[in-house]
JSON list of C-alpha atoms in Angstrom, two decimals:
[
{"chain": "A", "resi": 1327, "resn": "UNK", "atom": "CA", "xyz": [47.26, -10.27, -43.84]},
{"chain": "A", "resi": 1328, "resn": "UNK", "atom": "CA", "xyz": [48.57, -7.67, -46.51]},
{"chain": "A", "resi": 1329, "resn": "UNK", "atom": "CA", "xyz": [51.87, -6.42, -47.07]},
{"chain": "A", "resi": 1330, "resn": "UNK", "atom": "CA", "xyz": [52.47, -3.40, -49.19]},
{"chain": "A", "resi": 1331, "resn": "UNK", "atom": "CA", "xyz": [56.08, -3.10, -50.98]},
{"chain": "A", "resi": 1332, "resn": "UNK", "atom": "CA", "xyz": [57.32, 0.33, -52.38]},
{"chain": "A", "resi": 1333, "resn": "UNK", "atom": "CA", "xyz": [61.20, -0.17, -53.33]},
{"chain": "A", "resi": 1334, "resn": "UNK", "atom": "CA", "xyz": [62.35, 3.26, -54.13]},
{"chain": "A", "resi": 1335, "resn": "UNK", "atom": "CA", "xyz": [62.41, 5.49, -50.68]},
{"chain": "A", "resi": 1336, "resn": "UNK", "atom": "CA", "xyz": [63.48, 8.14, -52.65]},
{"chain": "A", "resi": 1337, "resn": "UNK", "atom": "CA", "xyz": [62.64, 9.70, -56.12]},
{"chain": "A", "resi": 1338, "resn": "UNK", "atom": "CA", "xyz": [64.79, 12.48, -57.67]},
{"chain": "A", "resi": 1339, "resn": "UNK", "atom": "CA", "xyz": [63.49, 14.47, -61.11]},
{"chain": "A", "resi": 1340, "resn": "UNK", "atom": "CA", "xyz": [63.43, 17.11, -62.84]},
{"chain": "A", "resi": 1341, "resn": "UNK", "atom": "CA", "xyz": [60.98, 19.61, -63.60]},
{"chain": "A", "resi": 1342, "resn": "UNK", "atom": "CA", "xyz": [58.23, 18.91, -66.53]},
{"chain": "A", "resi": 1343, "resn": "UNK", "atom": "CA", "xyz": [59.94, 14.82, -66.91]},
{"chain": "A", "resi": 1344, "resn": "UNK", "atom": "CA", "xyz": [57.69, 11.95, -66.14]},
{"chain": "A", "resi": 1345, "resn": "UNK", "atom": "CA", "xyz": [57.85, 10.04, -63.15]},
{"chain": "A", "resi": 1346, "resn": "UNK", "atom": "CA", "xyz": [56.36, 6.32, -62.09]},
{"chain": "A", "resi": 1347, "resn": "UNK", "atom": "CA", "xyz": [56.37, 5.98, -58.05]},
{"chain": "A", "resi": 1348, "resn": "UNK", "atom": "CA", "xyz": [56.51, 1.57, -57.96]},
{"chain": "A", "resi": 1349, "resn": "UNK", "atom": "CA", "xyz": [54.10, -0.19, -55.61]},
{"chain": "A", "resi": 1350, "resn": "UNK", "atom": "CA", "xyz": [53.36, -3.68, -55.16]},
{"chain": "A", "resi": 1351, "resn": "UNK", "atom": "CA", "xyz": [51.45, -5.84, -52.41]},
{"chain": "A", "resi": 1352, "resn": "UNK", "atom": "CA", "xyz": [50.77, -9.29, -50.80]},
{"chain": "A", "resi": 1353, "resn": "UNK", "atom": "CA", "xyz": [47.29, -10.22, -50.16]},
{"chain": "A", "resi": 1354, "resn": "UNK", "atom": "CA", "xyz": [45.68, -13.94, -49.67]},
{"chain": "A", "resi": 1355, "resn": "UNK", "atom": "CA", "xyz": [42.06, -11.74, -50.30]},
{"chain": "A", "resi": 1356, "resn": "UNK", "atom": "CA", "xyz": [41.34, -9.41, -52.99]},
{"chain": "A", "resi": 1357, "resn": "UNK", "atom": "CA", "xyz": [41.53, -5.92, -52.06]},
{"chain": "A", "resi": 1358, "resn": "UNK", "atom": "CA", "xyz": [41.37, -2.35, -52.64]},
{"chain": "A", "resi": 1359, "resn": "UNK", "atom": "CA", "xyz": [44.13, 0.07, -53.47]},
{"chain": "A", "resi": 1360, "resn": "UNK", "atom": "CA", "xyz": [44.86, 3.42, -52.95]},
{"chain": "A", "resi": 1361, "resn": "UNK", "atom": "CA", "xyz": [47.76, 6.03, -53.11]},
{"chain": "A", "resi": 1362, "resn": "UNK", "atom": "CA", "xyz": [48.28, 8.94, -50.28]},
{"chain": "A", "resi": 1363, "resn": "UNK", "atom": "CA", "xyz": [49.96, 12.10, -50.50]},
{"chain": "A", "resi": 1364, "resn": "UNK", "atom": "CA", "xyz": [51.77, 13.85, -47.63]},
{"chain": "A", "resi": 1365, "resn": "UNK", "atom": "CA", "xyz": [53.07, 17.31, -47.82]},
{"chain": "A", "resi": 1366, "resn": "UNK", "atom": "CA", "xyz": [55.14, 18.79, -45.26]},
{"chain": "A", "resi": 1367, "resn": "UNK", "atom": "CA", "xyz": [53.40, 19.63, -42.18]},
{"chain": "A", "resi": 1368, "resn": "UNK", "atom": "CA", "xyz": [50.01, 18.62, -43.28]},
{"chain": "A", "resi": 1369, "resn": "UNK", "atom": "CA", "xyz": [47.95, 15.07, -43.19]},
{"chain": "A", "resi": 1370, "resn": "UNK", "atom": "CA", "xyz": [47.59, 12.49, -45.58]},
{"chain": "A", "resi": 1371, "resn": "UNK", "atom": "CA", "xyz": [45.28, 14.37, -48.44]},
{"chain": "A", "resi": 1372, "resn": "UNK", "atom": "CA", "xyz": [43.98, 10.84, -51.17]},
{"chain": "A", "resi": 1373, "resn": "UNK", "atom": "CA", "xyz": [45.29, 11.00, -54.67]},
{"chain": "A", "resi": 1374, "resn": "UNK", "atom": "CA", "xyz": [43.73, 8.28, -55.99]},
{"chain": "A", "resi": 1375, "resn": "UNK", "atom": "CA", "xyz": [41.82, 5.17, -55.48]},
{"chain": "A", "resi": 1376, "resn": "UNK", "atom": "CA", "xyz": [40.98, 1.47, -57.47]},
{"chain": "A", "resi": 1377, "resn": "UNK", "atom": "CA", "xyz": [37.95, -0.09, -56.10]},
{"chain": "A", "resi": 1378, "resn": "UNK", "atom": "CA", "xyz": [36.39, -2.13, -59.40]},
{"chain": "A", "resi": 1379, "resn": "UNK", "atom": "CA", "xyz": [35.91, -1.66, -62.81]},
{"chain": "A", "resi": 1380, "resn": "UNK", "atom": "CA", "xyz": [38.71, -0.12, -65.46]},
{"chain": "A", "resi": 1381, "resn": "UNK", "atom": "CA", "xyz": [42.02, -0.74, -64.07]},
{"chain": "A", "resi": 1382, "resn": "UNK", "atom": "CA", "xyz": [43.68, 2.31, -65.16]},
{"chain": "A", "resi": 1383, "resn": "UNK", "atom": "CA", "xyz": [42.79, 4.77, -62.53]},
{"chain": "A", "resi": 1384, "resn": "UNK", "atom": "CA", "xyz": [42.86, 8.94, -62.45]},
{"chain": "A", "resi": 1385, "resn": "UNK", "atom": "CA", "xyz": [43.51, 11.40, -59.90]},
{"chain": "A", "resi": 1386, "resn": "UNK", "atom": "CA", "xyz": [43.84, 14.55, -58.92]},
{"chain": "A", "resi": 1387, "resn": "UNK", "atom": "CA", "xyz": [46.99, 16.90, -59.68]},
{"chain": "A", "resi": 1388, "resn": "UNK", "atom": "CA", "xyz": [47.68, 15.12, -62.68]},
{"chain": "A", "resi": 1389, "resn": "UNK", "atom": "CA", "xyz": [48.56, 11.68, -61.22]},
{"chain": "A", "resi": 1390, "resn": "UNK", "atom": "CA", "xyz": [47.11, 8.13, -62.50]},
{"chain": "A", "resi": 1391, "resn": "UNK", "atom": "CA", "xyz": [47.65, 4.36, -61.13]},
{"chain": "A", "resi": 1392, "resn": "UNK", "atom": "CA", "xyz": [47.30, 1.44, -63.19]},
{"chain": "A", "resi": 1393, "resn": "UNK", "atom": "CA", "xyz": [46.21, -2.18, -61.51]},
{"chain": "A", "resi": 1394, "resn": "UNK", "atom": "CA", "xyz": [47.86, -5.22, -62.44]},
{"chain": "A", "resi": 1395, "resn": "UNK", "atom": "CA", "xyz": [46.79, -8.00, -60.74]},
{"chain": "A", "resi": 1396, "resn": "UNK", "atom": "CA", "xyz": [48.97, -10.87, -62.41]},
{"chain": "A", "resi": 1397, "resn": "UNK", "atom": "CA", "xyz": [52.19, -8.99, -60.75]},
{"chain": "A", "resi": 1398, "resn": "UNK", "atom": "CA", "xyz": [50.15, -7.50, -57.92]},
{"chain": "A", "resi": 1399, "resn": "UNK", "atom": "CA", "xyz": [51.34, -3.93, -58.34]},
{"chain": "A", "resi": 1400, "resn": "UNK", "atom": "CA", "xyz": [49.68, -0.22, -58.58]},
{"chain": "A", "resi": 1401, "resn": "UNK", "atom": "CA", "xyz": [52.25, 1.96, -59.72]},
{"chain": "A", "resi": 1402, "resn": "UNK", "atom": "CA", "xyz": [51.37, 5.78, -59.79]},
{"chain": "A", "resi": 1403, "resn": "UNK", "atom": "CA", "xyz": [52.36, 7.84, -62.72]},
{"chain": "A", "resi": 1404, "resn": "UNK", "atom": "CA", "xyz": [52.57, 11.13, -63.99]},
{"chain": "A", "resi": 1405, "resn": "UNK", "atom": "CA", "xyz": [53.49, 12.65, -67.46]},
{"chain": "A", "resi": 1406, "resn": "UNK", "atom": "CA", "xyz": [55.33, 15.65, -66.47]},
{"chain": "A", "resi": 1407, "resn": "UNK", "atom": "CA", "xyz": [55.90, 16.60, -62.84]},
{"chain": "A", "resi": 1408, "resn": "UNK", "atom": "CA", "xyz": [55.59, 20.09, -61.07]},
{"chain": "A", "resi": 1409, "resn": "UNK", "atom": "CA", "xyz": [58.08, 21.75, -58.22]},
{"chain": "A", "resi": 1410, "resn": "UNK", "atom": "CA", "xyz": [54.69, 21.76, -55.77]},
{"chain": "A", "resi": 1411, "resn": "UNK", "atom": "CA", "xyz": [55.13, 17.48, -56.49]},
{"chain": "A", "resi": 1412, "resn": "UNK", "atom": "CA", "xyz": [57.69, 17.58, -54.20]},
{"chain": "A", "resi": 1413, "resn": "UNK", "atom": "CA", "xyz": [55.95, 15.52, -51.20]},
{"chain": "A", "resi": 1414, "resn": "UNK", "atom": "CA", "xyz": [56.11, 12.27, -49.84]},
{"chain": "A", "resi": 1415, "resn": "UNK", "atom": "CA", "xyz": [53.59, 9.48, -51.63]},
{"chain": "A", "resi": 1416, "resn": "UNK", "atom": "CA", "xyz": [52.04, 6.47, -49.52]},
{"chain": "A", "resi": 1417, "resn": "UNK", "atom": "CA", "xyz": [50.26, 3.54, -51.48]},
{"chain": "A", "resi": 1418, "resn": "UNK", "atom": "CA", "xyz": [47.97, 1.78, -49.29]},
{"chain": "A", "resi": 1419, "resn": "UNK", "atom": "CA", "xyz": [45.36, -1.85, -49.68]},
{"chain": "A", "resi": 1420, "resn": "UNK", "atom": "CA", "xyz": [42.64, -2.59, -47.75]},
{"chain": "A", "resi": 1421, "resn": "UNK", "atom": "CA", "xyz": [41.58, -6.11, -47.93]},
{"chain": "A", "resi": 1422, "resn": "UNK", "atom": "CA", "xyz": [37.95, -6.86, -49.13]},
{"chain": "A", "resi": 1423, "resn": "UNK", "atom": "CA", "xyz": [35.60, -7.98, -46.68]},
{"chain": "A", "resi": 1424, "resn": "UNK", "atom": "CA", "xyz": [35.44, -7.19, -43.33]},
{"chain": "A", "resi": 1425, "resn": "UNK", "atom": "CA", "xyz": [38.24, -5.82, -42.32]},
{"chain": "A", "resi": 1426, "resn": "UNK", "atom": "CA", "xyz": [38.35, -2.10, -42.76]},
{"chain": "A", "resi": 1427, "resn": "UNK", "atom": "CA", "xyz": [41.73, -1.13, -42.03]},
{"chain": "A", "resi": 1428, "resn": "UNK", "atom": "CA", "xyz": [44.58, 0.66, -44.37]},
{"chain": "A", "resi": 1429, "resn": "UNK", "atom": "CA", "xyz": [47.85, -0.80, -44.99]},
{"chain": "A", "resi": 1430, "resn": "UNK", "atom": "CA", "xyz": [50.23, 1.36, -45.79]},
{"chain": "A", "resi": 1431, "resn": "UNK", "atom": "CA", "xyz": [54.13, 0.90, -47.53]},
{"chain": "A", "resi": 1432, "resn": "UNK", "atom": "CA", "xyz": [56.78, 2.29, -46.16]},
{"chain": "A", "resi": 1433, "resn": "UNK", "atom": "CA", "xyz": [56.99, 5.27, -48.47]},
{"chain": "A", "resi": 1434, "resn": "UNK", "atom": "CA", "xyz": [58.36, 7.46, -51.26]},
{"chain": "A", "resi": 1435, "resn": "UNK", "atom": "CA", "xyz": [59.62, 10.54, -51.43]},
{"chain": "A", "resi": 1436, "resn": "UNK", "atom": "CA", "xyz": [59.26, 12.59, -53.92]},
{"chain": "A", "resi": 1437, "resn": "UNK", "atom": "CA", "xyz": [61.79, 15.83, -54.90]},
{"chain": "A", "resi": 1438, "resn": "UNK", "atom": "CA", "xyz": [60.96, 17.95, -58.07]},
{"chain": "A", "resi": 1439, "resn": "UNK", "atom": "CA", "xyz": [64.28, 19.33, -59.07]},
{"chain": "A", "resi": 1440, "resn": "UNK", "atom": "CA", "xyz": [64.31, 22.95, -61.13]},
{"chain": "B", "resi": 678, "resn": "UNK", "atom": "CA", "xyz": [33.99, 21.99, -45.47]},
{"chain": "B", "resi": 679, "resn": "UNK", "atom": "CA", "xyz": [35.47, 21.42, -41.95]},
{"chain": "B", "resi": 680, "resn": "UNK", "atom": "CA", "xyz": [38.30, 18.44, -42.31]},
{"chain": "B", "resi": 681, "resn": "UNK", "atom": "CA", "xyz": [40.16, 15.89, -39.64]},
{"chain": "B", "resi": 682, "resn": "UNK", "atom": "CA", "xyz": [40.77, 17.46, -36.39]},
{"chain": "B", "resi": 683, "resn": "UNK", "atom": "CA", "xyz": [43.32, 16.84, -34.06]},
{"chain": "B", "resi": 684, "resn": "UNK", "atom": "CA", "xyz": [44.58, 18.30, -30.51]},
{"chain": "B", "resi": 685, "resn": "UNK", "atom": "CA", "xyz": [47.04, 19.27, -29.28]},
{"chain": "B", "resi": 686, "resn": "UNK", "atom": "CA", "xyz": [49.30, 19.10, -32.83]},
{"chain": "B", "resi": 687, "resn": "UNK", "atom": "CA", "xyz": [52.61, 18.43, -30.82]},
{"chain": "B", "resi": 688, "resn": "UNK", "atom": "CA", "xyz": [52.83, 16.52, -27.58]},
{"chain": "B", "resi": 689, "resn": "UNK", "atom": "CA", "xyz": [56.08, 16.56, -25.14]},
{"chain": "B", "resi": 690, "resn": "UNK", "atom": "CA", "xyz": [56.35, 14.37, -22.13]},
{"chain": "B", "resi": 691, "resn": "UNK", "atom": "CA", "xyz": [58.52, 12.78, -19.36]},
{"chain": "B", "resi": 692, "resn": "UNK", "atom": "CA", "xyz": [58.80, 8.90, -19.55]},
{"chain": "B", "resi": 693, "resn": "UNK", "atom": "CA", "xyz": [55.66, 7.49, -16.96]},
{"chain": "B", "resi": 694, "resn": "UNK", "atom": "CA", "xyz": [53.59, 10.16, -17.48]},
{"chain": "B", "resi": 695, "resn": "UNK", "atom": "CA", "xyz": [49.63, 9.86, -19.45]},
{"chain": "B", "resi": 696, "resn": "UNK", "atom": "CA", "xyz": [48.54, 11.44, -22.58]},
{"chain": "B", "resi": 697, "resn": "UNK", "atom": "CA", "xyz": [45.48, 12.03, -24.44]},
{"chain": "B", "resi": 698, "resn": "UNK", "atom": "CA", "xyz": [44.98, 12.33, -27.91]},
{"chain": "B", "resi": 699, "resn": "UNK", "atom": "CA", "xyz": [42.12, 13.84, -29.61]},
{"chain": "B", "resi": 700, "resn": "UNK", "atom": "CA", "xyz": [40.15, 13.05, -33.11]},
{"chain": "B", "resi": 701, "resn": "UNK", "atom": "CA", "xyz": [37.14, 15.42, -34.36]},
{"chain": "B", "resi": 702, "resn": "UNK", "atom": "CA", "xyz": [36.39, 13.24, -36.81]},
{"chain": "B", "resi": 703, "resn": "UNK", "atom": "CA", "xyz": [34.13, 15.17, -39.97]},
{"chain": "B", "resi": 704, "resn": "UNK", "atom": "CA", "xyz": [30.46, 15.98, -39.11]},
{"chain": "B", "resi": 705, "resn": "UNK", "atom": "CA", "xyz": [28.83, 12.63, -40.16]},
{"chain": "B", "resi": 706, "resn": "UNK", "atom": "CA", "xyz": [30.83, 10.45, -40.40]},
{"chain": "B", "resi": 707, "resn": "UNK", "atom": "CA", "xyz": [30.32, 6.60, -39.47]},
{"chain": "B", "resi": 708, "resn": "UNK", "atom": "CA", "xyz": [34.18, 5.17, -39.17]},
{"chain": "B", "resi": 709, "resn": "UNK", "atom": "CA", "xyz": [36.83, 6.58, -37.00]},
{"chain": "B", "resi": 710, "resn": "UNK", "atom": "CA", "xyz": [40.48, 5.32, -36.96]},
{"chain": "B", "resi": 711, "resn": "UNK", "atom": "CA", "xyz": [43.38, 5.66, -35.34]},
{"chain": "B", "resi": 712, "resn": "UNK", "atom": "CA", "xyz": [47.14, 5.02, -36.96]},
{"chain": "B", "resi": 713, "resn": "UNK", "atom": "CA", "xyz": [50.52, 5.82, -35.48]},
{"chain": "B", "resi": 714, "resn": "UNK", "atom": "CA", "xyz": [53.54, 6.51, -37.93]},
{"chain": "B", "resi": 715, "resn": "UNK", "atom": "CA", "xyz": [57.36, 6.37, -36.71]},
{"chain": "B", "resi": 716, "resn": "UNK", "atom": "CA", "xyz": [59.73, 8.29, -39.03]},
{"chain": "B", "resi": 717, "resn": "UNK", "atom": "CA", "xyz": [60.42, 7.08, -42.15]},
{"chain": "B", "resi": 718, "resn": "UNK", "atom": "CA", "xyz": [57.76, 4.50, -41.96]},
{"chain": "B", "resi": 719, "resn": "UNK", "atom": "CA", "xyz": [53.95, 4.14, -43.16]},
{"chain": "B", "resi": 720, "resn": "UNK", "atom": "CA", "xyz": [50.75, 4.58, -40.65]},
{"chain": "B", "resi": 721, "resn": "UNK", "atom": "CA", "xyz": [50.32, 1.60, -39.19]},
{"chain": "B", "resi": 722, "resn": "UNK", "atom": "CA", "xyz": [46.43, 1.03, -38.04]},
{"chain": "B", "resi": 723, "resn": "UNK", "atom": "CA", "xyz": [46.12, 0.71, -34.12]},
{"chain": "B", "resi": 724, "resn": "UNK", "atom": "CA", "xyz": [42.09, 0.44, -33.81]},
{"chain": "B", "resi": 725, "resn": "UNK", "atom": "CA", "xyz": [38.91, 1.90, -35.01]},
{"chain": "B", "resi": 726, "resn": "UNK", "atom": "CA", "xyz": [35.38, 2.38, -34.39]},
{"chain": "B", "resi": 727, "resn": "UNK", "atom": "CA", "xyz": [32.00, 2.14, -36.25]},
{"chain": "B", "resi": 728, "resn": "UNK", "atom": "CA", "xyz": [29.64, 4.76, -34.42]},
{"chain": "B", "resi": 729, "resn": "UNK", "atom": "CA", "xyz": [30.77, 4.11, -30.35]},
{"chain": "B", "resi": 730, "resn": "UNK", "atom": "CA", "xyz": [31.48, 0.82, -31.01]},
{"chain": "B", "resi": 731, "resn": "UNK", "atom": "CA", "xyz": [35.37, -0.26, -30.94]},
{"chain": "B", "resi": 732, "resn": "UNK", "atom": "CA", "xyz": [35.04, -2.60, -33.95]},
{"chain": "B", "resi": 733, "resn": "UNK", "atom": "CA", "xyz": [38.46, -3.63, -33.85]},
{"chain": "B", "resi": 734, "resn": "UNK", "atom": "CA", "xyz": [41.74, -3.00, -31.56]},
{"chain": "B", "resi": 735, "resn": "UNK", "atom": "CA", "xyz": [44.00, -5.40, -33.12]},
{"chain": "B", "resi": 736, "resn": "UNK", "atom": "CA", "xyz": [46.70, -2.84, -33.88]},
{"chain": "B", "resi": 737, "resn": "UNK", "atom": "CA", "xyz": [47.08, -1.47, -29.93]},
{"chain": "B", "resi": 738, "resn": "UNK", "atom": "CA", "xyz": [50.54, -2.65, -29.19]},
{"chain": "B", "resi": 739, "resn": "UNK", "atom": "CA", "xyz": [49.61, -2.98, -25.57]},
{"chain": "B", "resi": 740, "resn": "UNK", "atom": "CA", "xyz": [47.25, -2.61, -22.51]},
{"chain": "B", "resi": 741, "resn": "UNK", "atom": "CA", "xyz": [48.95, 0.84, -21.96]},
{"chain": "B", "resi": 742, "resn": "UNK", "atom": "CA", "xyz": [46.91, 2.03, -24.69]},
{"chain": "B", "resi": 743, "resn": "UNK", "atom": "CA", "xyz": [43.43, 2.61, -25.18]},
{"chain": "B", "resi": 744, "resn": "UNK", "atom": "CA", "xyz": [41.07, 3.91, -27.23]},
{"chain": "B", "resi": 745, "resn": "UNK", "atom": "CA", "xyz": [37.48, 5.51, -27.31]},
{"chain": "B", "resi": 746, "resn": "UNK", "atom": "CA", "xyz": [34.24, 6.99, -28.90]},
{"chain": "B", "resi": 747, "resn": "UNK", "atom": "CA", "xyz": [31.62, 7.22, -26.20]},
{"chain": "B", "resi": 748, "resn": "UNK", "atom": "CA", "xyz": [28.90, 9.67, -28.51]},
{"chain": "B", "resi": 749, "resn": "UNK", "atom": "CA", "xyz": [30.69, 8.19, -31.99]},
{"chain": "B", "resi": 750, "resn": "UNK", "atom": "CA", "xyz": [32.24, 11.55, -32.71]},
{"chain": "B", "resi": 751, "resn": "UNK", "atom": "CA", "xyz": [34.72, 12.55, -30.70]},
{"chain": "B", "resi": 752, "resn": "UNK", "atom": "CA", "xyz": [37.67, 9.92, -29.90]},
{"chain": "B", "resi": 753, "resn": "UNK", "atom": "CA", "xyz": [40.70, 9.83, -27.61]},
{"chain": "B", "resi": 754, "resn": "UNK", "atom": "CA", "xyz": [43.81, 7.94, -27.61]},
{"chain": "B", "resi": 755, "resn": "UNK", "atom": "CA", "xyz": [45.00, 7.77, -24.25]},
{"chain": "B", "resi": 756, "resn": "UNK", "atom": "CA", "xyz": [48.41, 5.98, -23.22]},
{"chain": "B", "resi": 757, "resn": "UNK", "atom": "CA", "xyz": [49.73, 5.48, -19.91]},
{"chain": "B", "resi": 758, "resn": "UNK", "atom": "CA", "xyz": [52.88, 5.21, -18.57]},
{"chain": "B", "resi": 759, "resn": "UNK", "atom": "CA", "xyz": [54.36, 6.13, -21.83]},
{"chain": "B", "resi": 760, "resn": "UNK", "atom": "CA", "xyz": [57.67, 5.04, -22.80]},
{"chain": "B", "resi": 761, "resn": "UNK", "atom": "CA", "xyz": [60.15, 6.72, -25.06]},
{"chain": "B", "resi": 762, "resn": "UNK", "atom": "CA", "xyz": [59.15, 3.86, -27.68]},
{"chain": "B", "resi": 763, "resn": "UNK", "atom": "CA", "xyz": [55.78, 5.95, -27.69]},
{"chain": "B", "resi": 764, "resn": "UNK", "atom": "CA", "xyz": [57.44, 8.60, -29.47]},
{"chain": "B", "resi": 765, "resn": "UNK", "atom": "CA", "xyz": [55.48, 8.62, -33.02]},
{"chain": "B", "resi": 766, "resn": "UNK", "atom": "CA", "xyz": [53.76, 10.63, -35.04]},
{"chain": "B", "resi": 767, "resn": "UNK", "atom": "CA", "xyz": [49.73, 10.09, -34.22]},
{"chain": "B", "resi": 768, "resn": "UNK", "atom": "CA", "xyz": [46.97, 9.67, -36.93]},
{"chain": "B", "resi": 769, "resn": "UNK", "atom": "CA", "xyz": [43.52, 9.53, -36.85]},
{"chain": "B", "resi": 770, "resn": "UNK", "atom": "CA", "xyz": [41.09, 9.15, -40.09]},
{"chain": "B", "resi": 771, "resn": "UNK", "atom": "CA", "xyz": [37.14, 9.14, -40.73]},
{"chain": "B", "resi": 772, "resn": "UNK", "atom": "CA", "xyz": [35.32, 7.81, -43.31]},
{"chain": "B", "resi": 773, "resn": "UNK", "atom": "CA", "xyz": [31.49, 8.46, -44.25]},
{"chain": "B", "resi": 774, "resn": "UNK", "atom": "CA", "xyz": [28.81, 5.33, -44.92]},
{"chain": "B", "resi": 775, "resn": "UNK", "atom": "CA", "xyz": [27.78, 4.59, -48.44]},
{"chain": "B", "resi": 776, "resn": "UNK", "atom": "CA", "xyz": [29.69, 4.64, -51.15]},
{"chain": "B", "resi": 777, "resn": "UNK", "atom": "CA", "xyz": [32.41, 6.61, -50.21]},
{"chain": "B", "resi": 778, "resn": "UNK", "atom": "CA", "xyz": [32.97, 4.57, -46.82]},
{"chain": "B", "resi": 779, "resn": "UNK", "atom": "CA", "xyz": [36.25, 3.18, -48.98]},
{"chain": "B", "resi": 780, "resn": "UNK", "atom": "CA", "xyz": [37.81, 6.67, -48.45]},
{"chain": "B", "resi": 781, "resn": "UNK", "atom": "CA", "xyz": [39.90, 7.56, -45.05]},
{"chain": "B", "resi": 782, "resn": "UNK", "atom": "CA", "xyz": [40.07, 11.38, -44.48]},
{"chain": "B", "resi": 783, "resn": "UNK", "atom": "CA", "xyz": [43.23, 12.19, -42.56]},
{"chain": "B", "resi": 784, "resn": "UNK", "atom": "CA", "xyz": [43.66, 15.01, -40.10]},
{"chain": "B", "resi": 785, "resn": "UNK", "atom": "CA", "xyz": [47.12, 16.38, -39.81]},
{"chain": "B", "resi": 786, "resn": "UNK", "atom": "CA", "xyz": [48.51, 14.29, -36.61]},
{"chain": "B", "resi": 787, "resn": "UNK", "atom": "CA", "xyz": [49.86, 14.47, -33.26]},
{"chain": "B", "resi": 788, "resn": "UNK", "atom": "CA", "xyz": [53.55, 14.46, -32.58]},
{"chain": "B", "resi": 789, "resn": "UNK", "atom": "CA", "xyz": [54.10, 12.83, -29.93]},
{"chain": "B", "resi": 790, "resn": "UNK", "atom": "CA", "xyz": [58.05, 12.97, -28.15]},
{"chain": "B", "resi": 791, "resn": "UNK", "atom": "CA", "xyz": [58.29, 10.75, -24.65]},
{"chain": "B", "resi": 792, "resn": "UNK", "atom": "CA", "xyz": [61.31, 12.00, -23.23]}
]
C-alpha cells in the first residue's frame, strides 16, 4: 500500500515570492508521482507528472517537482507565485504495476496574498 | 475538446433513500474511475473499470454501493440506503490507453449531502 504525506495544510505568500508545496510518500513498490490542482468550484485539472527519466520535472503555470527517492519526497515549486495560484494543490502516487489507482495526500492550500 | 462529465453537480437527499451518480467519461477513453473526497481530505479511489469490466472495487466501503460500465462509457455510482456518512464530495476520472494511460482526467464532481 502507499501513503502520501503533505505536512503543511495551509500555505500563505505573497505576490511574485517563491513558494515550495512539501510532499512525501510510503511505498513498498516503486511508483509514479504526480501533483493535482483544484480551483474553486472546478475538478482536479494535472500540473505535473514524474514517470521515468530526469527527476526534475516541469509543468504547466510555471510550477516544477523534483524526485528524490533517497527521502521519498516530490516537492512542487515555483519561482514567483501569481494571485490566480491561489487554489488548493493535491500530490498523488500510483504504485507501478498493476494496480492503477491514485493516492492522494490530504492537501495544501494555497493563498497568494497582494 | 469535450472534458469529464458529471450529473447532477449537487445531490440532496433524506437518510434511506438511493442515488445515482453519473460519469461521461472523454470520448475514447479505456479507464474509468471513481473517487469520493470528504472535506478537507484527498480523493480516495472507490473502484474502476477497464472498458465494461470492473477491474477493481477494493475502495467501495460497502455492499450499499455499487458501481457500473455496461457499454464502457458511461458509468454510475449508485448507493442505497444512504446514510448521512455518505455525504462527500463524488469524483470520477478517465484515462486514455497508450502512453498517456498514466494521466487521470477529472470531471468537476458530485456533491453529495444525505440529510
Amino acid at each position: 500500500a502507499q501513503s502520501v504525506t503533505q505536512l503543511d495544510s495551509q500555505v500563505p505568500v505573497f505576490e511574485e515570492a517563491p513558494v515550495e508545496l512539501r510532499c512525501n510518500y510510503s511505498s513498498s513498490v516503486s511508483v509514479y508521482l504526480f501533483w493535482y490542482v483544484q480551483y474553486p468550484n472546478q475538478g482536479l485539472q494535472l500540473l505535473l507528472k514524474y514517470l521515468s527519466g530526469s527527476t526534475l520535472v516541469k509543468g504547466i503555470n510555471g510550477f516544477e517537482a523534483e524526485f528524490n527517492k533517497s527521502q521519498t519526497s516530490f516537492h512542487l515549486r515555483k519561482p514567483s507565485v501569481h494571485i490566480s495560484d491561489t487554489a488548493e494543490y493535491f500530490c498523488a502516487v500510483r504504485a507501478i504495476g498493476s494496480a492503477r489507482q491514485l493516492t492522494f495526500g490530504s492537501g495544501t492550500q494555497l493563498t497568494v496574498l497582494p | 475538446g469535450a472534458g469529464v462529465s458529471q450529473s447532477p453537480r449537487y445531490k440532496v437527499t433524506k437518510r434511506g433513500q438511493d442515488v445515482a451518480l453519473r460519469c461521461d467519461p472523454i470520448s475514447g477513453h479505456v479507464s474509468l474511475y471513481w473517487y469520493r473526497q470528504a472535506l478537507g481530505q484527498g480523493p480516495e479511489f472507490l473502484t474502476y473499470f477497464n472498458y465494461e469490466a470492473q477491474q477493481d472495487k477494493s475502495g467501495l466501503p460497502n455492499d450499499r454501493f455499487s458501481a457500473e460500465r455496461p457499454e464502457g462509457s458511461i458509468s454510475t455510482l449508485t448507493i442505497q440506503r444512504t446514510e448521512q456518512r455518505d455525504s462527500a464530495m463524488y469524483r470520477c476520472a478517465s484515462s486514455p490507453s497508450g502512453r498517456e494511460a498514466e494521466t487521470q482526467y477529472f470531471g468537476p464532481g458530485t456533491r453529495l449531502l444525505v440529510l
